[in-house]
C-alpha cells in the first residue's frame, strides 16, 4: 500500500502518521512524545522474541521493531514518526528503505551503548503488560456459557364453582428474551395453560411435552384435597416444562408470562399431518429407522397407552360399583334402624337400632373408599394414558418426518437425473437449463433442511425417551403405593366400625344372642375376646405398629420431585 499521497504535518509528525492506529506504531524510544491514546501503551507492543539479523550481530531486533505489517506486507515506519531527520521535501522526499537502514546503522554506531539500554529494558518487560482488550479471544474461550434457567412456582388457586380456575404463580428467569428477571403474581386460567400446552406439542417435535393435568380431580370440587392435588400436579407440569432446554426457549413462553390481559398463542402451529391423512399414514409400515431405540419405543408406548386407558376404564367401573354398594348399604342401614320400632324384645330392638346405624356408616365409608380409589388410581391412570398418547403421537411425527426426508431424497435424485438427461441432450435451451438447475438446487436445499431437522429431532427424542421411561415408571409406582395405603386404611376403618357393634349383638339375651350361630350346646366359658382388633397401636394379629400419619403421608408422597435436566 502506498502512503506517499497522505498529507504530512511537520508540526505533528506522529499524529499524521498512517501507523498511529496500529498498536505497534510508536516505539518507546527517547525523544518521542505520545500524541494519541495508543501511544501511552506503545511500549507493550514491541515484539520481544529474539531475532537475529542477516549479519548475526543481533541488531535485527530494532529493524523488525521499526517495521510493521500492512496490507501489502512489511512496511517501514516513516522517519518523521520515528523522530529521524528528514530531507525537508515532505513525504515525497523520503529516502529509500536501504538508505534508511544505512542511516540507522550509523546512528547505532554513534550512540553505542546508551541507545541499547532502553531497548533492552523493553525486552525485559513481561508479556502480561499487554492490555486485556487485545486478549479478548482468549478470555472468551475460557469463559463458560451462562446456564439459563426458568422457574415457576404456583402460589394460589382461585376457583368459582365449576368454572375455569385461575392459577397464580411467580416466575424467575435469566433468559435474555424476557423483559425482566422476576414476575410476581401472574394469573392464567387453566384453558390458557391448555393453549400453551397445545402450542408446545405442535411447535416442538423434538420434545415430549407432558400432558396437562385436569383442572379438577375425583376428590370433589371445593375440597382441600382437590385443591392440593391440582396445585401439585400443575406445579409438577410447570417444573418439567421450565426445566426442559427446548421448551423453556420457546417464544410462546415469553408471551405466556409477560402478557398483561390473558393469553392466546401468537404463533399458530399445526401437526404435520391431521385427519384422514394421518390415519392413512399410520396404516403403512414404519419407514426405515437407523435408531432402533426409538424404533422399538413406539410399540411399547402404544401398549402402555392402551393398557392404562383400559385399566382406567375398569377402575372407573369399580368406583361406580363401590359407590352403588355404599348407597345400598346406607339404605339397608336406614331400614334396619326402622325395624326397632315394632320389635317387642328390648335386646333385639337395641341391636336393630345400633346395627342399622353401623351399616349406614359402613355404606358412607364405602362411598368414600370409591372416591379415594378414583382419586389415587383412576386419575393417575387416565393422566398417564393421555401422556403416553402425546409421546406416541410425537414418535409418529418423527416417522412422518422420516417419510418426508425419503421423499425429498427421491425428489433430489429425480431432479439430478433430469439434469443429466438435459446435459446429454443434443439441443439444449437456456430456459430449460436454468429451470433444471433451479429445481435441483431447491430440492437439495430442502433435503438438507429435512436432514438436519431429522438429526436434531432424533437426538433430542433419544434423550427425552431415556428420561420419560424412568419418570413415568416412578410416577406410576407412587400412585399404586398411595392407592394401596388408602385401601388399607379404608378396610381397617370399616373393620373397626363393624366390630363396634359386636357387644350389642351378643347382649341381645342372656344366652349370647346371635353368637351361638345355631350351635346346640352352650359353651361353659366364653373365650372370644370382645376387644376391637383395630387399636391405636395397630392390628391385633400383627406386630407392626401403625403410623398415625399414614394417610397424610400417602397424600403428601403422591407427587415426587421432578428430576433435573439430564439426570434421567
XYZ file of C-alpha atoms in Angstrom:
568
model
C 0.000 0.000 0.000
C 1.444 3.407 -0.962
C 1.198 6.041 1.729
C 3.097 8.677 -0.240
C -0.117 10.568 -1.006
C -1.065 11.123 2.638
C -0.620 14.663 4.000
C 2.289 15.251 6.357
C 2.150 17.901 9.035
C 5.672 18.911 10.161
C 4.320 20.248 13.466
C 2.598 16.960 14.371
C 4.633 14.172 12.862
C 3.115 11.317 14.922
C -0.461 12.463 14.704
C -0.397 12.391 10.916
C 1.427 9.086 10.638
C -0.567 6.288 8.945
C 0.640 3.901 11.676
C -0.773 5.734 14.644
C -3.844 3.464 14.672
C -1.687 0.345 14.955
C -0.733 -0.971 18.427
C 2.902 -1.140 17.328
C 3.013 2.207 15.529
C 5.058 4.143 18.058
C 8.110 2.543 19.617
C 9.065 3.643 23.109
C 12.259 5.445 22.192
C 13.842 8.513 23.615
C 12.753 11.782 22.177
C 9.217 10.718 21.095
C 6.230 12.145 22.956
C 2.965 10.200 22.639
C 0.339 12.225 20.842
C -2.507 9.654 20.846
C -4.130 7.352 23.473
C -2.429 4.347 21.943
C 0.998 5.958 22.283
C 0.802 5.535 26.077
C 0.750 1.760 25.686
C 3.089 1.581 22.710
C 5.970 0.097 24.718
C 3.989 -3.053 25.368
C 3.571 -3.981 21.730
C 7.218 -4.488 20.786
C 7.958 -7.993 19.617
C 10.300 -9.292 22.335
C 11.068 -12.579 20.644
C 14.799 -12.917 19.953
C 15.585 -12.429 16.275
C 18.940 -12.261 14.524
C 19.804 -10.132 11.553
C 21.460 -11.438 8.482
C 24.934 -10.468 9.703
C 24.319 -12.265 13.029
C 25.046 -9.175 15.124
C 21.671 -9.201 16.826
C 20.736 -5.699 15.660
C 17.929 -7.114 13.523
C 15.615 -6.661 16.518
C 15.493 -2.944 16.003
C 14.909 -3.347 12.287
C 11.990 -5.668 12.991
C 10.665 -3.398 15.709
C 10.650 -0.440 13.348
C 8.752 -2.214 10.584
C 5.076 -3.118 10.674
C 2.944 -5.425 8.603
C 0.424 -3.718 6.441
C -1.982 -4.954 3.844
C 0.863 -5.293 1.301
C 3.462 -6.806 3.628
C 6.071 -5.292 5.955
C 6.325 -1.519 5.679
C 8.884 0.819 7.282
C 7.865 3.421 9.828
C 8.229 6.907 8.323
C 11.239 8.866 9.532
C 9.142 11.686 10.908
C 7.100 9.223 13.042
C 10.379 7.812 14.435
C 11.848 11.241 15.161
C 14.575 10.900 12.448
C 15.660 13.902 10.422
C 14.144 14.365 7.014
C 15.457 15.970 3.878
C 12.835 18.699 4.062
C 10.945 17.594 0.968
C 7.917 16.237 2.807
C 6.654 12.731 2.353
C 7.571 12.572 -1.269
C 11.223 13.209 -0.464
C 11.717 10.274 1.861
C 14.801 8.124 1.365
C 14.588 4.559 0.120
C 14.390 1.765 2.652
C 18.032 0.557 2.213
C 19.306 4.142 2.682
C 17.241 4.427 5.865
C 18.771 1.165 7.093
C 22.309 2.506 6.491
C 21.387 5.687 8.311
C 20.045 3.708 11.301
C 23.262 1.672 11.462
C 25.293 4.884 11.556
C 23.069 6.183 14.350
C 23.571 2.986 16.347
C 27.352 3.204 15.941
C 27.339 6.812 17.105
C 25.004 6.266 20.059
C 26.503 2.908 21.068
C 25.603 1.518 24.461
C 23.329 4.342 25.691
C 20.912 3.631 22.838
C 20.653 -0.063 23.554
C 19.759 0.333 27.238
C 16.137 1.455 26.774
C 15.705 -1.198 24.081
C 16.969 -3.915 26.454
C 14.586 -2.621 29.079
C 11.815 -3.089 26.552
C 12.819 -6.703 26.027
C 12.717 -7.358 29.780
C 9.108 -6.219 30.045
C 6.745 -9.159 30.620
C 4.084 -10.015 28.062
C 1.421 -9.572 30.709
C 1.790 -5.789 30.243
C -0.360 -6.026 27.106
C -3.814 -4.542 27.796
C -6.536 -7.105 28.276
C -8.581 -5.745 25.370
C -6.127 -7.392 22.970
C -6.679 -10.783 24.637
C -10.452 -10.859 24.234
C -10.359 -14.009 22.125
C -8.533 -15.975 24.786
C -10.730 -14.646 27.560
C -13.901 -15.513 25.707
C -12.734 -19.037 25.054
C -12.135 -19.590 28.771
C -15.497 -18.164 29.831
C -18.327 -20.614 30.335
C -21.641 -20.041 28.681
C -24.315 -18.878 31.139
C -26.632 -21.568 32.401
C -30.106 -20.316 31.618
C -32.965 -21.236 33.886
C -36.688 -20.651 34.112
C -38.516 -21.318 37.361
C -42.222 -21.001 38.123
C -43.949 -21.550 41.461
C -47.696 -21.933 41.941
C -48.823 -19.591 44.717
C -52.598 -19.855 44.597
C -55.688 -21.380 43.023
C -58.839 -19.332 42.547
C -61.949 -21.349 41.800
C -65.542 -20.200 41.496
C -67.836 -23.209 41.414
C -67.098 -25.420 38.444
C -65.817 -22.549 36.297
C -62.362 -22.436 34.799
C -59.960 -21.949 37.752
C -57.302 -19.240 37.796
C -53.776 -20.277 38.776
C -51.441 -17.721 40.346
C -47.699 -18.216 40.030
C -44.365 -16.400 40.282
C -41.636 -16.651 37.645
C -37.877 -16.221 37.983
C -35.588 -16.429 34.965
C -32.308 -15.228 33.490
C -33.238 -15.847 29.865
C -32.400 -12.802 27.737
C -35.726 -12.861 25.894
C -37.716 -11.783 28.966
C -38.116 -8.136 29.904
C -37.026 -8.688 33.499
C -35.861 -11.494 35.748
C -38.872 -11.732 38.078
C -42.626 -11.735 37.505
C -44.922 -11.692 40.521
C -48.490 -12.942 40.824
C -49.036 -13.923 37.198
C -52.587 -15.186 36.719
C -53.602 -17.629 33.973
C -56.703 -19.753 33.603
C -56.492 -23.473 33.067
C -57.750 -23.076 29.491
C -54.826 -20.737 28.776
C -52.469 -23.383 30.112
C -54.140 -25.817 27.713
C -53.499 -23.439 24.780
C -49.839 -23.209 25.735
C -49.553 -26.997 26.015
C -51.133 -27.484 22.571
C -48.721 -24.996 21.036
C -45.684 -26.615 22.676
C -46.732 -30.017 21.357
C -47.137 -28.719 17.784
C -44.110 -26.416 17.706
C -41.555 -28.724 19.331
C -41.443 -32.111 17.593
C -38.125 -32.868 19.304
C -39.547 -32.825 22.856
C -42.004 -34.947 24.840
C -44.376 -32.324 26.214
C -46.145 -33.742 29.286
C -49.914 -33.884 29.281
C -51.618 -31.022 31.067
C -53.291 -32.197 34.326
C -57.055 -31.676 34.542
C -58.499 -28.654 36.315
C -60.375 -30.812 38.818
C -59.909 -34.227 40.362
C -62.179 -37.014 41.559
C -61.758 -35.805 45.134
C -64.564 -33.305 44.556
C -64.659 -29.639 43.644
C -64.083 -27.377 46.610
C -62.399 -29.923 48.852
C -58.977 -29.321 50.335
C -57.603 -32.491 48.759
C -58.779 -31.385 45.309
C -57.057 -28.018 45.628
C -53.868 -29.622 46.928
C -53.752 -32.145 44.112
C -54.496 -29.613 41.355
C -51.804 -27.250 42.597
C -49.279 -30.070 42.997
C -49.947 -31.521 39.555
C -49.784 -28.112 37.850
C -46.577 -27.315 39.732
C -45.093 -30.572 38.527
C -46.091 -29.767 34.935
C -44.521 -26.316 35.150
C -41.352 -27.748 36.681
C -40.873 -30.114 33.774
C -41.671 -27.570 31.066
C -39.441 -24.901 32.613
C -36.537 -27.321 33.131
C -36.615 -28.608 29.559
C -33.887 -26.959 27.481
C -36.058 -26.962 24.348
C -39.394 -25.883 25.811
C -38.028 -23.103 28.016
C -36.633 -21.323 24.931
C -39.918 -21.335 23.030
C -41.125 -17.868 22.062
C -44.597 -18.536 23.431
C -43.196 -18.942 26.944
C -42.292 -15.251 26.872
C -45.748 -14.250 25.658
C -47.416 -16.556 28.189
C -45.587 -14.986 31.123
C -45.460 -11.344 30.027
C -48.987 -10.991 28.639
C -50.965 -8.472 30.660
C -54.512 -9.369 29.645
C -54.954 -13.096 29.179
C -53.044 -15.271 26.771
C -53.631 -16.580 23.298
C -50.951 -18.211 21.119
C -49.283 -15.667 18.861
C -47.712 -18.307 16.613
C -50.222 -20.876 15.430
C -48.617 -24.226 14.692
C -50.248 -27.347 13.298
C -49.388 -31.008 13.295
C -47.518 -32.245 10.197
C -50.491 -34.428 9.289
C -54.024 -34.485 10.639
C -57.324 -36.149 9.988
C -57.657 -38.788 7.317
C -54.109 -38.313 6.021
C -52.667 -39.080 9.444
C -54.792 -42.199 9.770
C -53.738 -43.290 6.312
C -50.044 -42.814 7.123
C -50.397 -44.914 10.268
C -51.694 -47.827 8.211
C -48.346 -48.230 6.448
C -45.283 -49.886 7.904
C -42.848 -47.578 9.695
C -40.098 -46.130 7.484
C -36.507 -47.393 7.755
C -35.057 -46.146 11.015
C -31.372 -46.049 11.906
C -32.182 -45.541 15.626
C -33.522 -48.859 16.938
C -34.081 -47.436 20.417
C -36.714 -45.032 19.143
C -37.995 -47.567 16.648
C -38.730 -50.050 19.458
C -40.062 -47.394 21.824
C -43.232 -46.544 19.924
C -44.862 -50.015 20.163
C -44.077 -50.086 23.890
C -45.560 -46.630 24.395
C -48.639 -47.600 22.402
C -49.188 -50.715 24.538
C -48.743 -48.657 27.685
C -51.225 -46.101 26.390
C -53.834 -48.736 25.599
C -53.182 -50.627 28.848
C -53.505 -47.573 31.099
C -56.605 -46.423 29.232
C -58.275 -49.833 29.629
C -57.232 -50.149 33.260
C -58.508 -46.672 33.992
C -61.872 -47.561 32.485
C -62.078 -50.680 34.665
C -61.150 -48.685 37.751
C -63.962 -46.282 36.916
C -66.372 -49.232 36.808
C -65.096 -50.445 40.181
C -65.591 -46.972 41.612
C -69.162 -46.842 40.314
C -69.904 -50.249 41.808
C -68.309 -49.207 45.107
C -70.438 -46.103 45.274
C -73.538 -48.129 44.408
C -72.636 -50.528 47.217
C -72.320 -47.606 49.592
C -75.761 -46.308 48.628
C -77.290 -49.778 49.038
C -75.692 -50.235 52.469
C -76.925 -46.835 53.576
C -80.459 -47.746 52.507
C -80.174 -51.077 54.316
C -78.995 -49.337 57.472
C -81.954 -46.973 57.393
C -84.418 -49.856 57.050
C -82.822 -51.865 59.884
C -82.992 -48.820 62.076
C -86.734 -48.555 61.417
C -87.332 -52.178 62.495
C -86.614 -51.479 66.171
C -89.905 -49.558 66.444
C -92.115 -52.639 66.072
C -89.748 -55.058 67.863
C -91.042 -56.046 71.326
C -87.838 -57.694 72.540
C -85.715 -54.919 74.128
C -82.353 -56.546 73.345
C -83.242 -57.252 69.744
C -84.704 -53.766 69.275
C -81.474 -52.214 70.557
C -79.455 -54.468 68.257
C -81.599 -53.437 65.261
C -81.141 -49.767 66.028
C -77.342 -49.910 66.522
C -76.729 -52.365 63.715
C -78.664 -50.127 61.313
C -76.504 -47.135 62.213
C -73.307 -49.174 61.812
C -74.330 -50.467 58.380
C -75.296 -46.983 57.314
C -71.904 -45.694 58.432
C -70.218 -48.558 56.581
C -72.030 -47.510 53.410
C -70.680 -43.992 53.788
C -67.194 -45.431 54.238
C -67.537 -47.478 51.067
C -68.642 -44.420 49.098
C -65.625 -42.518 50.395
C -63.443 -45.504 49.539
C -64.718 -45.391 45.966
C -63.819 -41.699 45.771
C -60.345 -42.485 47.127
C -59.883 -45.225 44.522
C -60.833 -42.846 41.739
C -58.506 -40.174 43.114
C -55.457 -42.299 43.844
C -55.599 -44.788 40.960
C -58.185 -43.742 38.394
C -56.939 -40.189 37.853
C -53.237 -41.188 37.553
C -54.093 -43.928 35.064
C -56.110 -41.540 32.926
C -53.341 -38.954 33.080
C -50.614 -41.437 32.120
C -52.802 -42.646 29.286
C -53.084 -39.122 27.836
C -49.365 -38.529 28.445
C -48.438 -41.752 26.635
C -50.730 -40.736 23.769
C -48.781 -37.494 23.329
C -45.494 -39.410 23.358
C -46.855 -41.884 20.820
C -48.000 -39.088 18.521
C -44.641 -37.332 18.866
C -42.896 -40.508 17.729
C -45.414 -40.750 14.892
C -44.491 -37.212 13.835
C -40.883 -38.360 13.659
C -41.928 -41.203 11.350
C -43.709 -38.663 9.157
C -40.553 -36.563 9.130
C -38.535 -39.612 8.067
C -41.011 -40.234 5.245
C -40.692 -36.615 4.127
C -36.905 -36.973 4.141
C -37.109 -40.099 1.988
C -39.438 -38.280 -0.418
C -37.051 -35.329 -0.565
C -34.128 -37.636 -1.328
C -36.141 -39.288 -4.079
C -37.078 -35.883 -5.482
C -33.423 -34.815 -5.457
C -32.432 -37.941 -7.340
C -35.149 -37.397 -9.914
C -34.121 -33.748 -10.418
C -30.489 -34.812 -10.782
C -31.459 -37.450 -13.341
C -33.450 -34.847 -15.254
C -30.444 -32.541 -15.264
C -28.227 -35.356 -16.521
C -30.655 -36.098 -19.333
C -30.771 -32.461 -20.245
C -26.980 -32.273 -20.282
C -26.754 -35.268 -22.591
C -29.398 -33.856 -24.932
C -28.338 -32.623 -28.335
C -30.494 -29.493 -28.325
C -30.397 -27.553 -25.063
C -32.283 -24.347 -24.443
C -31.163 -21.838 -21.876
C -34.590 -21.638 -20.197
C -34.711 -25.362 -19.553
C -31.174 -25.371 -18.177
C -31.947 -22.567 -15.747
C -35.173 -24.257 -14.686
C -33.432 -27.615 -14.130
C -30.623 -26.030 -12.111
C -33.080 -24.057 -10.000
C -35.221 -27.138 -9.335
C -32.139 -29.197 -8.394
C -30.845 -26.516 -6.008
C -34.243 -26.208 -4.381
C -34.545 -29.979 -3.968
C -31.066 -30.202 -2.469
C -31.701 -27.354 -0.040
C -34.992 -28.924 1.046
C -33.285 -32.275 1.521
C -30.531 -30.649 3.579
C -33.094 -28.881 5.733
C -35.057 -32.065 6.389
C -31.853 -33.999 7.058
C -30.668 -31.514 9.678
C -34.118 -31.396 11.259
C -34.309 -35.187 11.391
C -30.931 -35.428 13.073
C -31.893 -32.813 15.650
C -35.274 -34.400 16.378
C -33.761 -37.884 16.651
C -31.009 -36.794 19.037
C -33.387 -34.881 21.313
C -36.089 -37.556 21.306
C -33.499 -40.165 22.204
C -32.578 -38.121 25.252
C -36.244 -37.463 26.084
C -37.115 -41.151 25.807
C -34.395 -42.109 28.288
C -35.873 -39.656 30.752
C -39.559 -40.340 30.113
C -39.489 -44.083 30.821
C -37.971 -43.895 34.353
C -40.070 -40.858 35.244
C -43.321 -42.493 34.195
C -42.454 -45.726 35.993
C -41.659 -43.823 39.200
C -44.905 -41.841 38.999
C -46.981 -44.960 38.442
C -45.297 -46.790 41.332
C -46.025 -43.830 43.578
C -49.687 -43.820 42.558
C -50.041 -47.566 43.187
C -48.358 -47.211 46.572
C -50.748 -44.447 47.569
C -53.719 -46.486 46.351
C -52.677 -49.467 48.473
C -52.206 -47.323 51.582
C -55.620 -45.722 51.145
C -57.240 -49.117 50.630
C -55.633 -50.487 53.787
C -56.808 -47.504 55.798
C -60.347 -47.804 54.419
C -60.584 -51.527 55.203
C -59.227 -51.026 58.710
C -61.742 -48.278 59.353
C -64.596 -50.462 58.090
C -63.474 -53.406 60.227
C -63.194 -51.282 63.350
C -66.696 -49.898 62.716
C -68.245 -53.359 62.329
C -66.505 -54.629 65.461
C -68.001 -51.789 67.476
C -71.496 -53.363 67.206
C -70.397 -56.827 68.339
C -71.225 -56.323 72.059
C -74.754 -55.169 71.238
C -75.378 -58.218 69.094
C -74.127 -60.619 71.794
C -76.107 -58.946 74.529
C -79.464 -59.499 72.867
C -80.270 -62.142 75.553
C -78.527 -63.998 78.325
C -77.545 -66.922 76.091
C -75.328 -64.772 73.884
C -77.757 -63.729 71.202
C -76.567 -64.485 67.709
C -73.134 -65.608 68.866
C -74.258 -69.254 69.066
C -74.791 -69.391 65.253
C -77.085 -72.442 65.516
C -74.925 -74.490 67.877
C -76.781 -76.996 70.091
C -74.729 -76.736 73.276
C -73.800 -73.565 75.059
C -70.084 -73.215 75.776
C -69.478 -73.176 79.531
C -66.857 -70.427 79.277
C -66.861 -67.889 76.519
C -63.269 -67.375 75.314
C -63.947 -64.919 72.490
C -62.408 -61.515 73.192
C -64.678 -58.518 72.986
C -61.823 -56.086 72.329
C -61.526 -54.397 68.964
C -58.862 -55.758 66.658
C -58.100 -52.246 65.385
C -56.377 -50.354 68.165
C -54.195 -47.257 68.107
C -51.091 -49.442 68.111
C -52.108 -51.435 65.049
C -53.854 -54.689 64.202
C -54.395 -57.251 66.941
C -52.974 -60.018 64.748
C -49.965 -58.017 63.525
C -46.905 -56.915 65.413
C -46.258 -53.977 63.076
C -47.238 -50.711 64.782
C -49.449 -48.334 62.871
C -48.179 -44.913 61.903
C -50.559 -42.116 62.912
C -49.652 -40.058 59.830
C -50.149 -42.864 57.317
C -52.995 -41.144 55.494
C -51.292 -37.758 55.282
C -48.067 -39.454 54.276
C -49.792 -41.197 51.380
C -51.292 -37.936 50.144
C -48.074 -35.968 50.566
C -45.983 -38.545 48.754
C -48.154 -38.610 45.670
C -46.019 -36.179 43.701
C -42.281 -36.826 43.843
C -39.975 -34.018 42.733
C -39.203 -33.660 39.053
C -35.696 -34.931 38.232
C -33.282 -32.311 36.961
C -32.466 -31.988 33.310
C -30.049 -34.665 32.192
C -30.319 -36.887 35.275
C -32.890 -39.322 33.883
